[in-house]
């Protein structure tokens, strides 16, 4: 496959069914029990910061961004990120993460957090959040709770339980 055939587009509602199928394929039914899913259940993701990769009219990868609150702090949660198996290891995941981070920075956000593999996300600018600073609505391996600071020091503004911003008082 040529990467020249892949278009990167802002997500629209028309992409929803294909994104659901992509996430089912990537994460299976167990995705509904994950801490990040529990947070995303609390309200909508931000389509203006969410992107798809499309080839031949079909969605082959997706990244979503959801506004979250932790104490008085506000941030974004990146995910799910999924690439169709036939298109893995071509840089599509990395490209979508970079697009989401650039869009977050352009929109004035100070940080982006996620639950994911540090060996993958570390080179993309994410690092571990100090243990004990944040809690999640379901158990997570704290080694997988990662943050990318757009504004240096922004992590310090996030404390306590992470929830969808719509759930915050
Ligand atoms: C993880 C995923 C999004 C990566 O997307 P991708 O487009 O295949 O990845 P990229 O092409 O950007 O990067 C590929 C590189 O990342 C590495 N990589 C992929 N998944 C990794 C992981 N979980 N941990 C560490 N490295 C990983 C590959 O080995 C490859 O390394 P190389 O460049 O040294 O060869 C994709 O494999 C996927 O959809 N997986 C299933 C869903 C998932 O796990 N999503 C992430 C949730 S945290």
PDB file of C-alpha atoms and ligand atoms in Angstrom:
ATOM      1  CA  UNK A   1       0.000   0.000   0.000  1.00  0.00           C
ATOM      2  CA  UNK A   2       1.182   3.487  -0.741  1.00  0.00           C
ATOM      3  CA  UNK A   3       0.895   5.998   2.057  1.00  0.00           C
ATOM      4  CA  UNK A   4       0.080   8.546  -0.630  1.00  0.00           C
ATOM      5  CA  UNK A   5      -3.342   6.866  -0.869  1.00  0.00           C
ATOM      6  CA  UNK A   6      -4.127   7.690   2.760  1.00  0.00           C
ATOM      7  CA  UNK A   7      -6.009  10.876   3.581  1.00  0.00           C
ATOM      8  CA  UNK A   8      -6.127  12.318   7.092  1.00  0.00           C
ATOM      9  CA  UNK A   9      -9.410  14.047   7.847  1.00  0.00           C
ATOM     10  CA  UNK A  10     -11.242  15.627  10.762  1.00  0.00           C
ATOM     11  CA  UNK A  11     -13.798  13.197  12.139  1.00  0.00           C
ATOM     12  CA  UNK A  12     -17.468  13.712  11.259  1.00  0.00           C
ATOM     13  CA  UNK A  13     -20.642  11.916  12.434  1.00  0.00           C
ATOM     14  CA  UNK A  14     -20.666   9.989   9.142  1.00  0.00           C
ATOM     15  CA  UNK A  15     -17.510   8.169  10.318  1.00  0.00           C
ATOM     16  CA  UNK A  16     -19.122   6.864  13.532  1.00  0.00           C
ATOM     17  CA  UNK A  17     -20.226   3.390  12.336  1.00  0.00           C
ATOM     18  CA  UNK A  18     -16.823   2.623  10.822  1.00  0.00           C
ATOM     19  CA  UNK A  19     -15.003   3.910  13.914  1.00  0.00           C
ATOM     20  CA  UNK A  20     -17.188   1.699  16.138  1.00  0.00           C
ATOM     21  CA  UNK A  21     -16.319  -1.323  13.976  1.00  0.00           C
ATOM     22  CA  UNK A  22     -12.615  -0.389  14.038  1.00  0.00           C
ATOM     23  CA  UNK A  23     -12.589  -0.164  17.844  1.00  0.00           C
ATOM     24  CA  UNK A  24     -14.491  -3.444  18.145  1.00  0.00           C
ATOM     25  CA  UNK A  25     -11.859  -5.077  15.960  1.00  0.00           C
ATOM     26  CA  UNK A  26      -8.937  -3.515  17.865  1.00  0.00           C
ATOM     27  CA  UNK A  27     -10.150  -3.868  21.454  1.00  0.00           C
ATOM     28  CA  UNK A  28     -13.009  -6.383  21.433  1.00  0.00           C
ATOM     29  CA  UNK A  29     -15.927  -6.363  23.857  1.00  0.00           C
ATOM     30  CA  UNK A  30     -13.518  -5.915  26.796  1.00  0.00           C
ATOM     31  CA  UNK A  31     -13.182  -2.270  25.813  1.00  0.00           C
ATOM     32  CA  UNK A  32     -16.407  -1.456  27.631  1.00  0.00           C
ATOM     33  CA  UNK A  33     -14.855  -2.385  30.973  1.00  0.00           C
ATOM     34  CA  UNK A  34     -11.796  -0.158  30.625  1.00  0.00           C
ATOM     35  CA  UNK A  35     -11.256   2.909  32.810  1.00  0.00           C
ATOM     36  CA  UNK A  36     -10.863   5.176  29.798  1.00  0.00           C
ATOM     37  CA  UNK A  37     -14.136   3.913  28.347  1.00  0.00           C
ATOM     38  CA  UNK A  38     -15.874   4.632  31.664  1.00  0.00           C
ATOM     39  CA  UNK A  39     -14.654   8.243  31.455  1.00  0.00           C
ATOM     40  CA  UNK A  40     -15.723   8.580  27.840  1.00  0.00           C
ATOM     41  CA  UNK A  41     -19.188   7.350  28.780  1.00  0.00           C
ATOM     42  CA  UNK A  42     -19.592  10.564  30.789  1.00  0.00           C
ATOM     43  CA  UNK A  43     -20.002  12.773  27.756  1.00  0.00           C
ATOM     44  CA  UNK A  44     -19.066  13.374  24.138  1.00  0.00           C
ATOM     45  CA  UNK A  45     -15.626  13.453  22.578  1.00  0.00           C
ATOM     46  CA  UNK A  46     -14.458  16.614  20.803  1.00  0.00           C
ATOM     47  CA  UNK A  47     -14.784  16.011  17.068  1.00  0.00           C
ATOM     48  CA  UNK A  48     -12.757  19.113  16.250  1.00  0.00           C
ATOM     49  CA  UNK A  49      -9.718  17.411  17.822  1.00  0.00           C
ATOM     50  CA  UNK A  50     -10.464  13.881  16.533  1.00  0.00           C
ATOM     51  CA  UNK A  51      -9.192  12.489  13.229  1.00  0.00           C
ATOM     52  CA  UNK A  52      -9.532   9.564  10.872  1.00  0.00           C
ATOM     53  CA  UNK A  53      -7.241   8.070   8.246  1.00  0.00           C
ATOM     54  CA  UNK A  54      -9.171   7.110   5.126  1.00  0.00           C
ATOM     55  CA  UNK A  55      -8.104   4.961   2.204  1.00  0.00           C
ATOM     56  CA  UNK A  56     -10.298   4.298  -0.796  1.00  0.00           C
ATOM     57  CA  UNK A  57     -13.235   5.849   1.029  1.00  0.00           C
ATOM     58  CA  UNK A  58     -12.899   3.520   4.037  1.00  0.00           C
ATOM     59  CA  UNK A  59     -11.781   4.478   7.537  1.00  0.00           C
ATOM     60  CA  UNK A  60      -8.567   2.578   8.318  1.00  0.00           C
ATOM     61  CA  UNK A  61      -7.581   4.375  11.544  1.00  0.00           C
ATOM     62  CA  UNK A  62      -9.043   6.699  14.126  1.00  0.00           C
ATOM     63  CA  UNK A  63      -8.058   8.789  17.107  1.00  0.00           C
ATOM     64  CA  UNK A  64     -10.467  10.556  19.422  1.00  0.00           C
ATOM     65  CA  UNK A  65      -9.998  13.238  22.046  1.00  0.00           C
ATOM     66  CA  UNK A  66     -12.290  13.761  25.031  1.00  0.00           C
ATOM     67  CA  UNK A  67     -12.286  16.715  27.450  1.00  0.00           C
ATOM     68  CA  UNK A  68     -11.674  15.630  31.040  1.00  0.00           C
ATOM     69  CA  UNK A  69     -11.459  17.199  34.495  1.00  0.00           C
ATOM     70  CA  UNK A  70      -9.196  16.246  37.393  1.00  0.00           C
ATOM     71  CA  UNK A  71      -9.783  18.468  40.399  1.00  0.00           C
ATOM     72  CA  UNK A  72      -9.762  22.044  39.163  1.00  0.00           C
ATOM     73  CA  UNK A  73      -7.594  21.071  36.207  1.00  0.00           C
ATOM     74  CA  UNK A  74      -8.828  20.456  32.691  1.00  0.00           C
ATOM     75  CA  UNK A  75      -7.182  18.338  30.034  1.00  0.00           C
ATOM     76  CA  UNK A  76      -7.901  15.999  27.142  1.00  0.00           C
ATOM     77  CA  UNK A  77      -7.900  12.215  27.081  1.00  0.00           C
ATOM     78  CA  UNK A  78      -6.532  10.734  23.873  1.00  0.00           C
ATOM     79  CA  UNK A  79      -8.163   7.502  22.737  1.00  0.00           C
ATOM     80  CA  UNK A  80      -9.190   5.180  21.463  1.00  0.00           C
ATOM     81  CA  UNK A  81      -6.383   5.064  18.915  1.00  0.00           C
ATOM     82  CA  UNK A  82      -6.775   2.180  16.499  1.00  0.00           C
ATOM     83  CA  UNK A  83      -5.349   1.226  13.130  1.00  0.00           C
ATOM     84  CA  UNK A  84      -6.757  -1.614  11.006  1.00  0.00           C
ATOM     85  CA  UNK A  85      -4.415  -4.630  11.108  1.00  0.00           C
ATOM     86  CA  UNK A  86      -3.571  -4.505   7.390  1.00  0.00           C
ATOM     87  CA  UNK A  87      -2.300  -0.936   7.798  1.00  0.00           C
ATOM     88  CA  UNK A  88      -0.244  -1.218  10.976  1.00  0.00           C
ATOM     89  CA  UNK A  89       3.410  -0.228  11.264  1.00  0.00           C
ATOM     90  CA  UNK A  90       3.254   2.333   8.488  1.00  0.00           C
ATOM     91  CA  UNK A  91       3.325   5.380  10.753  1.00  0.00           C
ATOM     92  CA  UNK A  92      -0.430   6.003  10.598  1.00  0.00           C
ATOM     93  CA  UNK A  93      -0.928   5.759  14.374  1.00  0.00           C
ATOM     94  CA  UNK A  94       1.980   8.115  15.030  1.00  0.00           C
ATOM     95  CA  UNK A  95       0.643  10.571  12.461  1.00  0.00           C
ATOM     96  CA  UNK A  96      -2.835  10.599  14.027  1.00  0.00           C
ATOM     97  CA  UNK A  97      -1.372  11.186  17.493  1.00  0.00           C
ATOM     98  CA  UNK A  98       0.723  14.067  16.145  1.00  0.00           C
ATOM     99  CA  UNK A  99      -2.357  15.589  14.483  1.00  0.00           C
ATOM    100  CA  UNK A 100      -4.410  15.306  17.673  1.00  0.00           C
ATOM    101  CA  UNK A 101      -1.625  16.905  19.740  1.00  0.00           C
ATOM    102  CA  UNK A 102      -1.199  19.746  17.244  1.00  0.00           C
ATOM    103  CA  UNK A 103      -4.942  20.394  17.207  1.00  0.00           C
ATOM    104  CA  UNK A 104      -5.029  20.393  21.017  1.00  0.00           C
ATOM    105  CA  UNK A 105      -2.170  22.889  21.156  1.00  0.00           C
ATOM    106  CA  UNK A 106      -3.806  25.120  18.540  1.00  0.00           C
ATOM    107  CA  UNK A 107      -7.043  25.077  20.555  1.00  0.00           C
ATOM    108  CA  UNK A 108      -5.181  26.243  23.662  1.00  0.00           C
ATOM    109  CA  UNK A 109      -5.144  23.048  25.720  1.00  0.00           C
ATOM    110  CA  UNK A 110      -2.295  22.663  28.224  1.00  0.00           C
ATOM    111  CA  UNK A 111      -1.936  18.873  28.240  1.00  0.00           C
ATOM    112  CA  UNK A 112      -3.167  15.551  26.856  1.00  0.00           C
ATOM    113  CA  UNK A 113      -3.336  12.358  28.890  1.00  0.00           C
ATOM    114  CA  UNK A 114      -4.055   8.750  28.021  1.00  0.00           C
ATOM    115  CA  UNK A 115      -3.937   5.166  29.217  1.00  0.00           C
ATOM    116  CA  UNK A 116      -1.546   3.288  26.953  1.00  0.00           C
ATOM    117  CA  UNK A 117       1.795   1.627  26.383  1.00  0.00           C
ATOM    118  CA  UNK A 118       4.733   3.831  27.380  1.00  0.00           C
ATOM    119  CA  UNK A 119       7.061   2.142  24.838  1.00  0.00           C
ATOM    120  CA  UNK A 120       4.746   3.370  22.054  1.00  0.00           C
ATOM    121  CA  UNK A 121       3.691   6.741  23.399  1.00  0.00           C
ATOM    122  CA  UNK A 122       6.998   7.719  25.075  1.00  0.00           C
ATOM    123  CA  UNK A 123       8.702   8.581  21.769  1.00  0.00           C
ATOM    124  CA  UNK A 124       5.573  10.576  20.847  1.00  0.00           C
ATOM    125  CA  UNK A 125       6.106  12.901  23.820  1.00  0.00           C
ATOM    126  CA  UNK A 126       4.210  11.180  26.651  1.00  0.00           C
ATOM    127  CA  UNK A 127       5.580  10.306  30.076  1.00  0.00           C
ATOM    128  CA  UNK A 128       4.296   8.744  33.281  1.00  0.00           C
ATOM    129  CA  UNK A 129       2.185  10.772  35.656  1.00  0.00           C
ATOM    130  CA  UNK A 130       3.587  10.703  39.221  1.00  0.00           C
ATOM    131  CA  UNK A 131       1.982   7.832  41.161  1.00  0.00           C
ATOM    132  CA  UNK A 132      -0.850   8.935  43.429  1.00  0.00           C
ATOM    133  CA  UNK A 133      -1.531  12.250  41.710  1.00  0.00           C
ATOM    134  CA  UNK A 134      -4.524  10.997  39.722  1.00  0.00           C
ATOM    135  CA  UNK A 135      -7.045   8.236  40.171  1.00  0.00           C
ATOM    136  CA  UNK A 136      -9.282   6.595  37.611  1.00  0.00           C
ATOM    137  CA  UNK A 137     -12.871   5.392  37.922  1.00  0.00           C
ATOM    138  CA  UNK A 138     -11.711   1.815  37.366  1.00  0.00           C
ATOM    139  CA  UNK A 139      -8.400   0.146  38.193  1.00  0.00           C
ATOM    140  CA  UNK A 140      -5.558   0.866  35.775  1.00  0.00           C
ATOM    141  CA  UNK A 141      -1.887  -0.002  35.743  1.00  0.00           C
ATOM    142  CA  UNK A 142      -0.443   3.379  36.766  1.00  0.00           C
ATOM    143  CA  UNK A 143       2.567   2.711  34.544  1.00  0.00           C
ATOM    144  CA  UNK A 144       0.139   3.187  31.653  1.00  0.00           C
ATOM    145  CA  UNK A 145      -1.254   6.546  32.786  1.00  0.00           C
ATOM    146  CA  UNK A 146       0.698   8.974  30.606  1.00  0.00           C
ATOM    147  CA  UNK A 147       0.680  12.695  29.897  1.00  0.00           C
ATOM    148  CA  UNK A 148       1.969  15.020  27.209  1.00  0.00           C
ATOM    149  CA  UNK A 149       2.510  18.562  28.447  1.00  0.00           C
ATOM    150  CA  UNK A 150       1.805  21.266  25.880  1.00  0.00           C
ATOM    151  CA  UNK A 151       2.378  23.922  28.522  1.00  0.00           C
ATOM    152  CA  UNK A 152       5.395  22.931  30.642  1.00  0.00           C
ATOM    153  CA  UNK A 153       4.314  22.080  34.197  1.00  0.00           C
ATOM    154  CA  UNK A 154       0.651  21.570  33.257  1.00  0.00           C
ATOM    155  CA  UNK A 155       0.553  18.146  34.944  1.00  0.00           C
ATOM    156  CA  UNK A 156       0.638  19.826  38.364  1.00  0.00           C
ATOM    157  CA  UNK A 157      -2.809  21.327  37.757  1.00  0.00           C
ATOM    158  CA  UNK A 158      -4.424  17.887  37.536  1.00  0.00           C
ATOM    159  CA  UNK A 159      -5.319  16.167  40.823  1.00  0.00           C
ATOM    160  CA  UNK A 160      -7.738  13.552  42.085  1.00  0.00           C
ATOM    161  CA  UNK A 161     -10.190  11.519  40.061  1.00  0.00           C
ATOM    162  CA  UNK A 162     -10.211  11.850  36.294  1.00  0.00           C
ATOM    163  CA  UNK A 163     -13.723  12.264  34.892  1.00  0.00           C
ATOM    164  CA  UNK A 164     -15.416  13.555  31.785  1.00  0.00           C
ATOM    165  CA  UNK A 165     -15.581  17.331  31.993  1.00  0.00           C
ATOM    166  CA  UNK A 166     -19.383  17.118  31.777  1.00  0.00           C
ATOM    167  CA  UNK A 167     -19.358  15.247  35.113  1.00  0.00           C
ATOM    168  CA  UNK A 168     -17.286  17.889  36.926  1.00  0.00           C
ATOM    169  CA  UNK A 169     -18.930  20.435  39.202  1.00  0.00           C
TER     170      UNK A 169
HETATM  171  C1  LIG B   1      -1.002   0.646  18.657  1.00  0.00           C
HETATM  172  C2  LIG B   1      -1.418   1.082  17.247  1.00  0.00           C
HETATM  173  C3  LIG B   1      -2.422   2.209  17.344  1.00  0.00           C
HETATM  174  C4  LIG B   1      -0.144   1.565  16.535  1.00  0.00           C
HETATM  175  O1  LIG B   1      -0.519   2.102  15.265  1.00  0.00           O
HETATM  176  P1  LIG B   1       0.420   1.897  13.987  1.00  0.00           P
HETATM  177  O2  LIG B   1      -0.037   2.814  12.929  1.00  0.00           O
HETATM  178  O3  LIG B   1       0.501   0.442  13.673  1.00  0.00           O
HETATM  179  O4  LIG B   1       1.829   2.339  14.594  1.00  0.00           O
HETATM  180  P2  LIG B   1       2.936   3.257  13.919  1.00  0.00           P
HETATM  181  O5  LIG B   1       3.133   2.822  12.509  1.00  0.00           O
HETATM  182  O6  LIG B   1       2.649   4.653  14.206  1.00  0.00           O
HETATM  183  O7  LIG B   1       4.194   2.848  14.791  1.00  0.00           O
HETATM  184  C5  LIG B   1       4.726   1.574  14.610  1.00  0.00           C
HETATM  185  C6  LIG B   1       5.815   1.358  15.637  1.00  0.00           C
HETATM  186  O8  LIG B   1       5.214   1.297  16.946  1.00  0.00           O
HETATM  187  C7  LIG B   1       5.523   0.035  17.523  1.00  0.00           C
HETATM  188  N1  LIG B   1       4.403  -0.363  18.365  1.00  0.00           N
HETATM  189  C8  LIG B   1       3.152  -0.636  17.981  1.00  0.00           C
HETATM  190  N2  LIG B   1       2.402  -0.947  19.058  1.00  0.00           N
HETATM  191  C9  LIG B   1       3.208  -0.860  20.126  1.00  0.00           C
HETATM  192  C10 LIG B   1       3.031  -1.066  21.507  1.00  0.00           C
HETATM  193  N3  LIG B   1       1.856  -1.425  22.024  1.00  0.00           N
HETATM  194  N4  LIG B   1       4.091  -0.862  22.313  1.00  0.00           N
HETATM  195  C11 LIG B   1       5.288  -0.493  21.824  1.00  0.00           C
HETATM  196  N5  LIG B   1       5.518  -0.274  20.521  1.00  0.00           N
HETATM  197  C12 LIG B   1       4.488  -0.464  19.677  1.00  0.00           C
HETATM  198  C13 LIG B   1       5.759  -0.889  16.347  1.00  0.00           C
HETATM  199  O9  LIG B   1       6.524  -2.000  16.723  1.00  0.00           O
HETATM  200  C14 LIG B   1       6.508   0.027  15.405  1.00  0.00           C
HETATM  201  O10 LIG B   1       7.840   0.158  15.807  1.00  0.00           O
HETATM  202  P3  LIG B   1       9.002   0.550  14.740  1.00  0.00           P
HETATM  203  O11 LIG B   1       8.652   1.904  14.169  1.00  0.00           O
HETATM  204  O12 LIG B   1      10.228   0.562  15.573  1.00  0.00           O
HETATM  205  O13 LIG B   1       8.950  -0.522  13.711  1.00  0.00           O
HETATM  206  C15 LIG B   1      -2.002  -0.104  16.434  1.00  0.00           C
HETATM  207  O14 LIG B   1      -1.093  -1.159  16.461  1.00  0.00           O
HETATM  208  C16 LIG B   1      -3.339  -0.599  16.963  1.00  0.00           C
HETATM  209  O15 LIG B   1      -4.402  -0.178  16.486  1.00  0.00           O
HETATM  210  N6  LIG B   1      -3.314  -1.531  17.925  1.00  0.00           N
HETATM  211  C17 LIG B   1      -4.541  -2.084  18.500  1.00  0.00           C
HETATM  212  C18 LIG B   1      -5.224  -1.059  19.363  1.00  0.00           C
HETATM  213  C19 LIG B   1      -4.320  -0.459  20.408  1.00  0.00           C
HETATM  214  O16 LIG B   1      -3.599  -1.175  21.105  1.00  0.00           O
HETATM  215  N7  LIG B   1      -4.351   0.889  20.499  1.00  0.00           N
HETATM  216  C20 LIG B   1      -3.550   1.634  21.424  1.00  0.00           C
HETATM  217  C21 LIG B   1      -4.280   1.765  22.699  1.00  0.00           C
HETATM  218  S1  LIG B   1      -3.276   2.367  23.959  1.00  0.00           S
END
